[in-house]
Amino acid sequence: MKTPKELKVKPIRNGTVIDHITANKALNVIKILELPSEKSAVTIAMNVHSSKMGSKDIVKIEGRELKSGEVDKIALIAPNATINIVREYEIVDKSEVHLPDEIKNILECPNPNCITNTDEPVETRFSVIEKEPVILRCYHCERIMTKEDIEAQFKLF
Amino acid sequence: MVVNHQKDIISIKDLSKKDIDYILKVAEKMEPIARSKKRSTVLGGKMLGMLFYEPSTRTRISFETAMKRLGGSTIGFLEAGVSSATKGENLHDTAKIISEYADAIVIRHNMEGAARYVADSVDVPVINAGDGAGQHPTQTLLDLYTMKRIVGKTKDLHVSLVGDLKYGRTVHSLAYALAMFGVDMSFISPRELRMPKDVLHDLSKLGVSVEETENINSVLDKSDVLYVTRIQKERFPDPEEYSKIKDAYMIDLKLLKGTDLIVMHPLPRVNEIAYEVDNTPYGRYFEQAFYGVPVRMAILDLLIKNSEEI
C-alpha cells in the first residue's frame, strides 16, 4: 500500500478505482457511468501528476465493483484508463479498458437527419472503425463520428 | 442474397463483389423480359409494398415495372401526404402493417438510416430506394450494370465523377462500389462541392488511386466513363458564382470531341449536359435509366425467392 502522503485522495476500503483517466475527463467519465448513484460514494481527483501521462484524473467509487464490460465504454474518451478493484484497501484485480467493437445507446448520432434523431422507437448503434484516434460509424445513417463529435456530447459546461 | 443469404438491400456496403457480380448476371437474363421480348410469371401472385415518403419518378416507376414484368403486383403509397403519417403514425408501425400484406418492401424516405431501421423492424425483405442524403444502392447497381453492358467491363476502367460530389448520394455509393472493383477514379468538382472526407477515408481503405481536380479537361483523355451529376443552384449563396461553375462543367459536343468515353447521369438533368449530346454514342443516360428495370427485376427475384427459402 502507498504511504498516505503520496495519495491525493483518501484510499477506499471496497470498490473501484479508475486510474489514468485523460486529464480533465473525470467528470465525463462519471457521466458515462451514470454516477453518482445513491448507493456509492464517488471521489474525484483532477489534473494530478502522473509519471506516465504528465497529468491525469482519478475516480474512486466506494462500495461498488464495476465489471469490465460496464466500464469499457469510457475508452471512448479515456483510452488509457485502468480499472482497479479494491477489497479491504488492497487491489485485488487490475485491468485496462478496451473499446468494444460496437457502442450501443450511449451516444447520439451527430447527423440531425438520422432516423435515430426522430420519435421512432430506435436505439443508437455505432461500430468502431478506428480505435486510436477513435472513429465510429452510425449503424443507421452510416455517417462517421470523430473524437471531437464524441467529446462534444459529453461536454458538461 | 443467394450468395450469402442476405435478407435486404440497404447499402452497397452490405454487398460483396461476388454478390454484385451475381446480381448483374441475373439482370442480363432479365433484360429480354424487361424489353417485352419474353414473358415471365416468376413472381406471379407476389406483392411488393411501396413506401414512398418522398416523391420519385424514375425509381418508383422502374420498381413497379420490374415487379409487374415478373408477374407480381404492387401496393402502398407514393407520397407521405396520402399515408397515415399525416395522422401521426410512425414509420415503424406503418412498415410493420405493410409487411403483413406484402412479400417485400421498397422504401424511400427523407431521413437517413430509415431503410435500415425498417429492415430491422420487419420480417420481409426491404430494399432501400433512397434515404435522405444517404444510400441508394439500386441506383449504384444499375450504374455498374450500364458500364458492364456498354463499356463491356467493370474492371480496368477509369471513371470520372463530375459535379456535386458533396451532396449527391449516388456518387458516394458508386465511388465505393467502383473502389471494390479496383477502378481508378477522378473526382471533378468545384472546391465547395468536393467528395466528403468519410467517403475518401473508405476509398483509401480499399486501396484505389483517386485524383481530385477542378479541371474537367485534364481527365477526358484517360476516362472511359464521365459520370455527371447536377449542381444545385441552392448550394451557392452567390448566383454569380453558381453561373460561373455551371458553365465550367457544361458537357457539350465541343468538349467531348475526339474522346472515347461515354456520358452517364443519374437524371434528372437540368442543363449540365447539352441536348446535342443525347443522340450520339457519348450520351448513354436514357439507356442507363432503362437498365434500372432489369437490375431491379434481378433484385426482386433474388430477394423474394430468398425469403421463401429461409
Tab-separated table of C-alpha atoms in Angstrom:
chain	number	residue	atom	x	y	z
A	1	MET	CA	0.000	0.000	0.000
A	2	LYS	CA	1.188	3.530	-0.795
A	3	THR	CA	2.113	5.869	2.030
A	4	PRO	CA	-0.631	8.398	2.770
A	5	LYS	CA	1.451	11.427	1.768
A	6	GLU	CA	1.608	10.215	-1.849
A	7	LEU	CA	-2.122	9.933	-2.077
A	8	LYS	CA	-4.072	12.902	-3.311
A	9	VAL	CA	-7.354	11.428	-2.180
A	10	LYS	CA	-8.343	9.108	0.615
A	11	PRO	CA	-7.976	5.385	-0.159
A	12	ILE	CA	-11.194	3.412	-0.387
A	13	ARG	CA	-11.903	0.242	1.524
A	14	ASN	CA	-14.004	-1.617	-1.043
A	15	GLY	CA	-14.882	-0.583	-4.562
A	16	THR	CA	-13.334	0.525	-7.844
A	17	VAL	CA	-10.558	2.973	-8.652
A	18	ILE	CA	-10.431	4.195	-12.234
A	19	ASP	CA	-6.909	5.479	-12.766
A	20	HIS	CA	-5.024	7.021	-15.711
A	21	ILE	CA	-8.062	8.889	-16.977
A	22	THR	CA	-7.090	11.508	-19.563
A	23	ALA	CA	-6.644	14.789	-17.655
A	24	ASN	CA	-9.847	16.815	-17.223
A	25	LYS	CA	-12.105	13.969	-18.385
A	26	ALA	CA	-13.119	12.592	-14.951
A	27	LEU	CA	-16.468	14.377	-14.983
A	28	ASN	CA	-17.212	12.980	-18.424
A	29	VAL	CA	-16.321	9.527	-17.178
A	30	ILE	CA	-18.735	9.669	-14.263
A	31	LYS	CA	-21.409	10.955	-16.613
A	32	ILE	CA	-20.916	7.975	-18.941
A	33	LEU	CA	-21.031	5.600	-15.949
A	34	GLU	CA	-24.217	7.275	-14.722
A	35	LEU	CA	-22.646	8.129	-11.390
A	36	PRO	CA	-23.000	9.099	-8.656
A	37	SER	CA	-25.775	6.744	-7.661
A	38	GLU	CA	-27.492	6.627	-4.300
A	39	LYS	CA	-25.525	3.566	-3.179
A	40	SER	CA	-21.973	4.634	-3.887
A	41	ALA	CA	-19.744	7.469	-2.730
A	42	VAL	CA	-17.569	8.912	-5.506
A	43	THR	CA	-14.265	10.771	-5.074
A	44	ILE	CA	-12.691	12.604	-7.973
A	45	ALA	CA	-9.151	13.859	-8.432
A	46	MET	CA	-8.387	16.004	-11.445
A	47	ASN	CA	-5.135	17.068	-13.052
A	48	VAL	CA	-2.916	15.187	-10.628
A	49	HIS	CA	0.696	14.410	-11.527
A	50	SER	CA	1.364	11.184	-13.367
A	51	SER	CA	4.831	9.882	-14.232
A	52	LYS	CA	3.371	8.049	-17.222
A	53	MET	CA	0.940	10.657	-18.563
A	54	GLY	CA	2.157	14.026	-17.241
A	55	SER	CA	-1.220	14.668	-15.652
A	56	LYS	CA	-4.269	12.514	-15.190
A	57	ASP	CA	-7.619	12.210	-13.437
A	58	ILE	CA	-8.704	9.527	-10.966
A	59	VAL	CA	-12.217	8.421	-9.971
A	60	LYS	CA	-12.817	6.323	-6.854
A	61	ILE	CA	-16.127	4.596	-6.347
A	62	GLU	CA	-16.748	3.313	-2.837
A	63	GLY	CA	-18.846	0.192	-2.373
A	64	ARG	CA	-19.269	-0.836	-5.980
A	65	GLU	CA	-17.152	-3.151	-8.129
A	66	LEU	CA	-17.510	-2.223	-11.765
A	67	LYS	CA	-17.317	-5.075	-14.272
A	68	SER	CA	-15.000	-4.557	-17.224
A	69	GLY	CA	-17.832	-4.659	-19.815
A	70	GLU	CA	-19.556	-1.944	-17.842
A	71	VAL	CA	-16.503	0.296	-17.887
A	72	ASP	CA	-15.248	-0.337	-21.434
A	73	LYS	CA	-17.380	2.434	-22.848
A	74	ILE	CA	-15.255	5.041	-21.055
A	75	ALA	CA	-12.475	4.111	-23.504
A	76	LEU	CA	-14.360	6.457	-25.864
A	77	ILE	CA	-12.876	9.437	-24.019
A	78	ALA	CA	-10.227	7.921	-21.733
A	79	PRO	CA	-8.489	5.212	-23.768
A	80	ASN	CA	-5.625	4.695	-21.265
A	81	ALA	CA	-7.776	4.284	-18.178
A	82	THR	CA	-7.063	1.379	-15.816
A	83	ILE	CA	-9.591	-0.277	-13.545
A	84	ASN	CA	-8.541	-1.388	-10.077
A	85	ILE	CA	-10.860	-3.448	-7.926
A	86	VAL	CA	-10.198	-2.812	-4.218
A	87	ARG	CA	-11.128	-5.081	-1.323
A	88	GLU	CA	-10.080	-4.224	2.221
A	89	TYR	CA	-7.742	-1.477	0.931
A	90	GLU	CA	-5.878	-3.918	-1.343
A	91	ILE	CA	-6.010	-4.007	-5.136
A	92	VAL	CA	-7.278	-7.486	-5.993
A	93	ASP	CA	-7.743	-7.023	-9.748
A	94	LYS	CA	-6.261	-4.624	-12.282
A	95	SER	CA	-7.339	-4.276	-15.906
A	96	GLU	CA	-7.259	-1.853	-18.814
A	97	VAL	CA	-10.284	-0.561	-20.657
A	98	HIS	CA	-10.912	-1.905	-24.137
A	99	LEU	CA	-13.103	-0.107	-26.607
A	100	PRO	CA	-15.826	-2.570	-27.637
A	101	ASP	CA	-16.496	-3.162	-31.371
A	102	GLU	CA	-19.958	-1.691	-31.042
A	103	ILE	CA	-21.281	1.163	-28.891
A	104	LYS	CA	-24.988	0.900	-28.154
A	105	ASN	CA	-27.320	3.526	-26.749
A	106	ILE	CA	-24.729	5.832	-25.136
A	107	LEU	CA	-24.161	8.285	-27.949
A	108	GLU	CA	-26.488	10.286	-30.127
A	109	CYS	CA	-25.829	10.441	-33.843
A	110	PRO	CA	-24.485	13.915	-34.720
A	111	ASN	CA	-26.366	13.802	-38.041
A	112	PRO	CA	-29.634	15.699	-37.416
A	113	ASN	CA	-31.181	13.905	-40.389
A	114	CYS	CA	-30.502	10.426	-38.972
A	115	ILE	CA	-33.559	8.262	-38.228
A	116	THR	CA	-32.297	7.842	-34.651
A	117	ASN	CA	-32.920	11.568	-34.066
A	118	THR	CA	-36.691	11.195	-34.506
A	119	ASP	CA	-39.507	9.942	-32.273
A	120	GLU	CA	-39.183	6.420	-33.699
A	121	PRO	CA	-38.516	3.696	-31.082
A	122	VAL	CA	-34.924	3.039	-32.176
A	123	GLU	CA	-31.639	2.532	-30.293
A	124	THR	CA	-28.437	4.165	-31.482
A	125	ARG	CA	-25.662	1.831	-32.594
A	126	PHE	CA	-22.150	2.731	-33.706
A	127	SER	CA	-19.453	0.441	-34.955
A	128	VAL	CA	-15.887	1.277	-34.009
A	129	ILE	CA	-13.910	1.584	-37.243
A	130	GLU	CA	-10.723	3.116	-35.794
A	131	LYS	CA	-9.585	2.870	-32.180
A	132	GLU	CA	-6.812	5.481	-31.988
A	133	PRO	CA	-7.962	8.169	-32.570
A	134	VAL	CA	-11.440	6.791	-32.247
A	135	ILE	CA	-13.735	6.935	-35.300
A	136	LEU	CA	-17.241	5.498	-35.188
A	137	ARG	CA	-19.801	4.835	-37.893
A	138	CYS	CA	-23.543	5.094	-37.285
A	139	TYR	CA	-25.213	1.758	-38.000
A	140	HIS	CA	-28.261	3.541	-39.363
A	141	CYS	CA	-27.139	6.548	-41.418
A	142	GLU	CA	-23.532	5.338	-41.914
A	143	ARG	CA	-22.097	8.775	-41.097
A	144	ILE	CA	-18.706	8.992	-39.440
A	145	MET	CA	-18.385	10.268	-35.884
A	146	THR	CA	-14.997	11.615	-34.816
A	147	LYS	CA	-13.338	12.056	-31.416
A	148	GLU	CA	-14.397	15.723	-31.463
A	149	ASP	CA	-18.052	14.775	-32.063
A	150	ILE	CA	-17.911	12.305	-29.164
A	151	GLU	CA	-16.325	14.793	-26.786
A	152	ALA	CA	-18.881	17.426	-27.741
A	153	GLN	CA	-21.622	15.084	-26.497
A	154	PHE	CA	-20.072	14.639	-23.108
A	155	LYS	CA	-19.401	18.305	-22.687
A	156	LEU	CA	-20.575	19.289	-19.244
A	157	PHE	CA	-20.127	23.019	-19.135
B	1	MET	CA	-28.619	-12.612	-51.477
B	2	VAL	CA	-28.487	-16.155	-52.753
B	3	VAL	CA	-24.727	-15.934	-52.341
B	4	ASN	CA	-24.725	-15.173	-48.620
B	5	HIS	CA	-28.421	-15.224	-47.803
B	6	GLN	CA	-28.857	-11.530	-47.298
B	7	LYS	CA	-32.423	-10.545	-46.471
B	8	ASP	CA	-32.329	-6.904	-47.585
B	9	ILE	CA	-30.541	-4.407	-49.847
B	10	ILE	CA	-29.931	-1.301	-47.775
B	11	SER	CA	-26.405	-0.116	-48.568
B	12	ILE	CA	-23.911	-1.040	-51.250
B	13	LYS	CA	-21.502	-1.741	-48.395
B	14	ASP	CA	-23.580	-4.772	-47.397
B	15	LEU	CA	-22.763	-6.455	-50.692
B	16	SER	CA	-19.584	-8.262	-51.653
B	17	LYS	CA	-18.059	-8.158	-55.134
B	18	LYS	CA	-19.406	-11.652	-55.635
B	19	ASP	CA	-22.942	-10.546	-54.695
B	20	ILE	CA	-22.769	-7.624	-57.138
B	21	ASP	CA	-21.451	-9.808	-59.973
B	22	TYR	CA	-24.262	-12.255	-59.316
B	23	ILE	CA	-26.977	-9.565	-59.406
B	24	LEU	CA	-25.574	-8.166	-62.678
B	25	LYS	CA	-25.533	-11.639	-64.195
B	26	VAL	CA	-29.170	-12.258	-63.263
B	27	ALA	CA	-30.039	-8.766	-64.621
B	28	GLU	CA	-28.683	-9.825	-68.012
B	29	LYS	CA	-31.099	-12.765	-68.041
B	30	MET	CA	-33.933	-10.379	-67.125
B	31	GLU	CA	-33.224	-7.990	-69.987
B	32	PRO	CA	-35.328	-9.742	-72.683
B	33	ILE	CA	-38.277	-9.773	-70.241
B	34	ALA	CA	-37.726	-6.081	-69.445
B	35	ARG	CA	-37.733	-5.351	-73.186
B	36	SER	CA	-41.011	-7.291	-73.569
B	37	LYS	CA	-39.382	-9.902	-75.816
B	38	LYS	CA	-40.066	-12.684	-73.322
B	39	ARG	CA	-42.778	-13.165	-70.723
B	40	SER	CA	-42.332	-14.217	-67.117
B	41	THR	CA	-44.622	-15.028	-64.206
B	42	VAL	CA	-41.849	-15.938	-61.807
B	43	LEU	CA	-43.260	-13.576	-59.150
B	44	GLY	CA	-46.907	-14.340	-60.015
B	45	GLY	CA	-49.173	-13.757	-57.003
B	46	LYS	CA	-46.435	-11.845	-55.144
B	47	MET	CA	-46.978	-8.357	-53.814
B	48	LEU	CA	-44.447	-5.518	-53.477
B	49	GLY	CA	-45.177	-2.900	-50.797
B	50	MET	CA	-44.111	0.597	-51.872
B	51	LEU	CA	-43.470	3.076	-49.038
B	52	PHE	CA	-42.583	6.308	-50.820
B	53	TYR	CA	-42.412	9.093	-48.257
B	54	GLU	CA	-40.664	11.284	-50.818
B	55	PRO	CA	-41.683	11.833	-54.407
B	56	SER	CA	-39.813	9.817	-57.006
B	57	THR	CA	-40.408	9.308	-60.691
B	58	ARG	CA	-37.799	7.047	-62.239
B	59	THR	CA	-37.042	4.844	-59.260
B	60	ARG	CA	-40.681	4.268	-58.379
B	61	ILE	CA	-41.837	3.575	-61.942
B	62	SER	CA	-38.870	1.338	-62.565
B	63	PHE	CA	-39.640	-0.752	-59.443
B	64	GLU	CA	-43.302	-1.001	-60.443
B	65	THR	CA	-42.336	-2.021	-63.967
B	66	ALA	CA	-39.843	-4.580	-62.658
B	67	MET	CA	-42.418	-6.178	-60.328
B	68	LYS	CA	-45.155	-6.260	-62.975
B	69	ARG	CA	-42.869	-7.612	-65.712
B	70	LEU	CA	-42.268	-10.597	-63.433
B	71	GLY	CA	-45.993	-11.178	-62.952
B	72	GLY	CA	-46.271	-9.571	-59.499
B	73	SER	CA	-48.217	-6.537	-58.333
B	74	THR	CA	-47.659	-3.509	-56.130
B	75	ILE	CA	-49.454	-1.844	-53.209
B	76	GLY	CA	-48.631	1.133	-50.993
B	77	PHE	CA	-48.410	4.897	-51.219
B	78	LEU	CA	-46.399	7.219	-53.376
B	79	GLU	CA	-46.161	10.271	-51.164
B	80	ALA	CA	-46.247	10.797	-47.408
B	81	GLY	CA	-49.296	13.089	-47.735
B	82	VAL	CA	-51.598	10.169	-48.527
B	83	SER	CA	-50.169	7.793	-45.891
B	84	SER	CA	-51.172	7.508	-42.248
B	85	ALA	CA	-48.014	9.503	-41.433
B	86	THR	CA	-50.325	12.513	-41.677
B	87	LYS	CA	-52.282	11.077	-38.707
B	88	GLY	CA	-49.062	10.769	-36.734
B	89	GLU	CA	-48.392	7.072	-37.278
B	90	ASN	CA	-44.691	6.342	-37.025
B	91	LEU	CA	-42.591	4.649	-39.678
B	92	HIS	CA	-42.181	1.513	-37.559
B	93	ASP	CA	-45.921	0.826	-37.355
B	94	THR	CA	-46.658	1.647	-40.989
B	95	ALA	CA	-43.842	-0.646	-42.168
B	96	LYS	CA	-44.985	-3.431	-39.811
B	97	ILE	CA	-48.506	-3.319	-41.219
B	98	ILE	CA	-47.415	-3.250	-44.883
B	99	SER	CA	-45.027	-6.141	-44.172
B	100	GLU	CA	-48.035	-8.242	-43.135
B	101	TYR	CA	-49.583	-7.674	-46.585
B	102	ALA	CA	-46.577	-7.666	-48.914
B	103	ASP	CA	-43.816	-10.128	-49.815
B	104	ALA	CA	-41.171	-7.389	-49.925
B	105	ILE	CA	-40.945	-3.660	-49.205
B	106	VAL	CA	-39.355	-0.838	-51.179
B	107	ILE	CA	-38.854	2.347	-49.189
B	108	ARG	CA	-37.824	5.901	-49.995
B	109	HIS	CA	-37.628	8.234	-47.007
B	110	ASN	CA	-36.218	11.659	-46.236
B	111	MET	CA	-34.358	10.506	-43.086
B	112	GLU	CA	-31.002	8.762	-43.399
B	113	GLY	CA	-30.980	5.254	-41.951
B	114	ALA	CA	-34.771	4.862	-42.348
B	115	ALA	CA	-34.434	1.827	-44.604
B	116	ARG	CA	-32.038	0.044	-42.240
B	117	TYR	CA	-34.432	0.724	-39.385
B	118	VAL	CA	-37.393	-0.685	-41.312
B	119	ALA	CA	-35.356	-3.746	-42.360
B	120	ASP	CA	-34.633	-4.477	-38.687
B	121	SER	CA	-38.292	-3.996	-37.769
B	122	VAL	CA	-39.959	-6.340	-40.291
B	123	ASP	CA	-39.542	-9.949	-41.434
B	124	VAL	CA	-39.914	-9.443	-45.201
B	125	PRO	CA	-37.040	-8.276	-47.464
B	126	VAL	CA	-36.531	-4.500	-47.597
B	127	ILE	CA	-34.990	-2.558	-50.471
B	128	ASN	CA	-33.688	0.959	-49.931
B	129	ALA	CA	-34.821	3.249	-52.749
B	130	GLY	CA	-33.029	6.266	-51.269
B	131	ASP	CA	-32.847	7.529	-47.673
B	132	GLY	CA	-32.243	11.278	-47.456
B	133	ALA	CA	-28.682	12.085	-48.463
B	134	GLY	CA	-27.721	8.514	-47.547
B	135	GLN	CA	-27.737	5.379	-49.662
B	136	HIS	CA	-29.410	4.447	-52.930
B	137	PRO	CA	-27.919	1.021	-53.673
B	138	THR	CA	-30.140	0.006	-56.598
B	139	GLN	CA	-29.014	3.140	-58.458
B	140	THR	CA	-25.405	2.067	-57.942
B	141	LEU	CA	-26.157	-1.430	-59.197
B	142	LEU	CA	-27.803	-0.084	-62.341
B	143	ASP	CA	-24.852	2.266	-62.872
B	144	LEU	CA	-22.458	-0.677	-62.687
B	145	TYR	CA	-24.699	-2.696	-64.979
B	146	THR	CA	-24.678	0.154	-67.521
B	147	MET	CA	-20.866	0.204	-67.514
B	148	LYS	CA	-20.763	-3.550	-67.889
B	149	ARG	CA	-23.237	-3.543	-70.796
B	150	ILE	CA	-21.845	-0.555	-72.705
B	151	VAL	CA	-18.125	-0.453	-71.933
B	152	GLY	CA	-18.067	-4.233	-71.584
B	153	LYS	CA	-16.419	-4.458	-68.170
B	154	THR	CA	-16.469	-3.338	-64.553
B	155	LYS	CA	-12.729	-3.729	-64.039
B	156	ASP	CA	-9.703	-1.886	-65.527
B	157	LEU	CA	-11.765	1.213	-66.111
B	158	HIS	CA	-11.193	4.874	-65.437
B	159	VAL	CA	-14.342	6.574	-64.209
B	160	SER	CA	-14.588	10.342	-63.720
B	161	LEU	CA	-17.298	11.644	-61.432
B	162	VAL	CA	-18.277	15.237	-62.212
B	163	GLY	CA	-20.376	17.889	-60.468
B	164	ASP	CA	-21.820	17.920	-56.966
B	165	LEU	CA	-19.771	15.268	-55.211
B	166	LYS	CA	-20.560	16.585	-51.744
B	167	TYR	CA	-24.332	16.244	-51.573
B	168	GLY	CA	-25.016	13.809	-54.434
B	169	ARG	CA	-25.845	10.495	-52.794
B	170	THR	CA	-25.461	8.455	-55.998
B	171	VAL	CA	-21.776	9.338	-56.350
B	172	HIS	CA	-20.927	8.273	-52.796
B	173	SER	CA	-22.165	4.709	-53.184
B	174	LEU	CA	-20.935	4.495	-56.773
B	175	ALA	CA	-17.401	5.544	-55.777
B	176	TYR	CA	-17.424	2.906	-53.035
B	177	ALA	CA	-18.628	0.154	-55.392
B	178	LEU	CA	-16.098	1.098	-58.089
B	179	ALA	CA	-13.352	1.037	-55.486
B	180	MET	CA	-14.407	-2.516	-54.577
B	181	PHE	CA	-13.729	-3.450	-58.201
B	182	GLY	CA	-10.353	-1.655	-58.111
B	183	VAL	CA	-11.437	1.029	-60.603
B	184	ASP	CA	-9.304	4.188	-60.744
B	185	MET	CA	-11.300	7.376	-60.392
B	186	SER	CA	-11.071	11.127	-60.923
B	187	PHE	CA	-13.298	13.472	-58.941
B	188	ILE	CA	-14.037	16.736	-60.717
B	189	SER	CA	-15.930	19.334	-58.728
B	190	PRO	CA	-15.801	22.939	-57.597
B	191	ARG	CA	-13.913	23.326	-54.331
B	192	GLU	CA	-17.165	23.817	-52.390
B	193	LEU	CA	-18.631	20.523	-53.574
B	194	ARG	CA	-15.737	18.102	-53.128
B	195	MET	CA	-16.161	14.461	-52.129
B	196	PRO	CA	-16.734	14.246	-48.335
B	197	LYS	CA	-13.867	13.103	-46.147
B	198	ASP	CA	-15.614	9.989	-44.867
B	199	VAL	CA	-16.070	8.723	-48.428
B	200	LEU	CA	-12.401	9.418	-49.211
B	201	HIS	CA	-11.489	7.585	-45.990
B	202	ASP	CA	-13.399	4.481	-47.138
B	203	LEU	CA	-11.830	4.618	-50.597
B	204	SER	CA	-8.310	4.866	-49.247
B	205	LYS	CA	-9.001	1.763	-47.149
B	206	LEU	CA	-9.941	-0.095	-50.340
B	207	GLY	CA	-6.592	0.919	-51.838
B	208	VAL	CA	-7.652	2.622	-55.087
B	209	SER	CA	-5.972	5.654	-56.586
B	210	VAL	CA	-8.164	8.737	-56.640
B	211	GLU	CA	-7.418	12.102	-58.199
B	212	GLU	CA	-9.267	15.288	-57.198
B	213	THR	CA	-9.333	18.257	-59.554
B	214	GLU	CA	-11.429	21.255	-60.545
B	215	ASN	CA	-10.454	20.986	-64.196
B	216	ILE	CA	-12.597	18.688	-66.324
B	217	ASN	CA	-10.354	18.942	-69.418
B	218	SER	CA	-7.484	17.208	-67.661
B	219	VAL	CA	-9.381	13.904	-67.221
B	220	LEU	CA	-11.116	13.500	-70.576
B	221	ASP	CA	-8.397	11.517	-72.368
B	222	LYS	CA	-7.984	8.884	-69.709
B	223	SER	CA	-11.677	8.402	-68.873
B	224	ASP	CA	-13.866	5.550	-70.087
B	225	VAL	CA	-16.904	6.949	-68.296
B	226	LEU	CA	-17.869	10.516	-67.443
B	227	TYR	CA	-20.499	10.294	-64.703
B	228	VAL	CA	-22.172	13.701	-64.499
B	229	THR	CA	-24.354	14.946	-61.636
B	230	ARG	CA	-26.456	18.043	-61.252
B	231	ILE	CA	-25.084	21.059	-59.398
B	232	GLN	CA	-27.944	22.609	-57.486
B	233	LYS	CA	-28.267	26.366	-57.502
B	234	GLU	CA	-29.269	26.362	-53.817
B	235	ARG	CA	-25.768	25.218	-52.835
B	236	PHE	CA	-24.340	28.609	-53.798
B	237	PRO	CA	-25.186	31.745	-51.865
B	238	ASP	CA	-23.813	33.902	-54.691
B	239	PRO	CA	-25.744	33.491	-58.015
B	240	GLU	CA	-22.767	34.765	-59.993
B	241	GLU	CA	-20.529	32.077	-58.520
B	242	TYR	CA	-23.123	29.460	-59.478
B	243	SER	CA	-23.351	30.593	-63.056
B	244	LYS	CA	-19.538	30.513	-63.463
B	245	ILE	CA	-19.381	26.957	-62.155
B	246	LYS	CA	-22.368	25.824	-64.174
B	247	ASP	CA	-20.619	26.890	-67.382
B	248	ALA	CA	-17.313	25.329	-66.391
B	249	TYR	CA	-18.948	21.898	-66.033
B	250	MET	CA	-21.276	22.035	-69.034
B	251	ILE	CA	-20.898	18.875	-71.108
B	252	ASP	CA	-21.326	19.529	-74.840
B	253	LEU	CA	-20.035	18.056	-78.083
B	254	LYS	CA	-17.208	20.572	-78.293
B	255	LEU	CA	-15.846	19.253	-75.009
B	256	LEU	CA	-16.324	15.595	-75.921
B	257	LYS	CA	-14.920	15.771	-79.471
B	258	GLY	CA	-12.073	13.342	-80.061
B	259	THR	CA	-12.605	11.445	-76.801
B	260	ASP	CA	-13.535	7.802	-76.456
B	261	LEU	CA	-15.835	7.899	-73.450
B	262	ILE	CA	-19.491	7.519	-72.535
B	263	VAL	CA	-21.509	10.062	-70.576
B	264	MET	CA	-23.768	8.789	-67.770
B	265	HIS	CA	-26.119	10.730	-65.494
B	266	PRO	CA	-28.488	9.513	-62.736
B	267	LEU	CA	-31.119	12.040	-64.004
B	268	PRO	CA	-32.966	14.369	-63.751
B	269	ARG	CA	-30.720	16.522	-65.881
B	270	VAL	CA	-31.237	20.269	-65.818
B	271	ASN	CA	-28.651	21.935	-68.005
B	272	GLU	CA	-25.367	20.196	-67.235
B	273	ILE	CA	-25.483	18.113	-70.427
B	274	ALA	CA	-26.359	19.844	-73.727
B	275	TYR	CA	-29.265	18.258	-75.636
B	276	GLU	CA	-26.977	17.839	-78.650
B	277	VAL	CA	-25.195	15.024	-76.745
B	278	ASP	CA	-28.402	12.945	-76.400
B	279	ASN	CA	-28.415	11.111	-79.704
B	280	THR	CA	-24.695	10.497	-80.045
B	281	PRO	CA	-22.600	7.495	-78.982
B	282	TYR	CA	-21.484	9.604	-75.993
B	283	GLY	CA	-24.877	10.159	-74.352
B	284	ARG	CA	-25.994	6.924	-72.647
B	285	TYR	CA	-28.129	8.220	-69.767
B	286	PHE	CA	-31.505	7.144	-71.162
B	287	GLU	CA	-30.182	3.646	-71.742
B	288	GLN	CA	-28.838	3.800	-68.190
B	289	ALA	CA	-32.336	4.671	-66.900
B	290	PHE	CA	-33.778	1.672	-68.763
B	291	TYR	CA	-31.236	-0.659	-67.156
B	292	GLY	CA	-32.849	0.176	-63.836
B	293	VAL	CA	-35.652	-2.230	-64.780
B	294	PRO	CA	-33.671	-5.464	-65.387
B	295	VAL	CA	-31.433	-4.724	-62.376
B	296	ARG	CA	-34.451	-4.221	-60.093
B	297	MET	CA	-36.103	-7.320	-61.564
B	298	ALA	CA	-32.984	-9.289	-60.597
B	299	ILE	CA	-33.040	-7.853	-57.070
B	300	LEU	CA	-36.772	-8.521	-56.545
B	301	ASP	CA	-36.488	-12.034	-57.894
B	302	LEU	CA	-33.456	-12.871	-55.731
B	303	LEU	CA	-34.776	-11.342	-52.503
B	304	ILE	CA	-38.327	-12.672	-52.717
B	305	LYS	CA	-37.115	-16.165	-53.640
B	306	ASN	CA	-34.525	-15.988	-50.868
B	307	SER	CA	-37.142	-15.138	-48.285
B	308	GLU	CA	-39.069	-18.240	-49.278
B	309	GLU	CA	-36.033	-20.452	-48.748
B	310	ILE	CA	-35.353	-19.132	-45.251
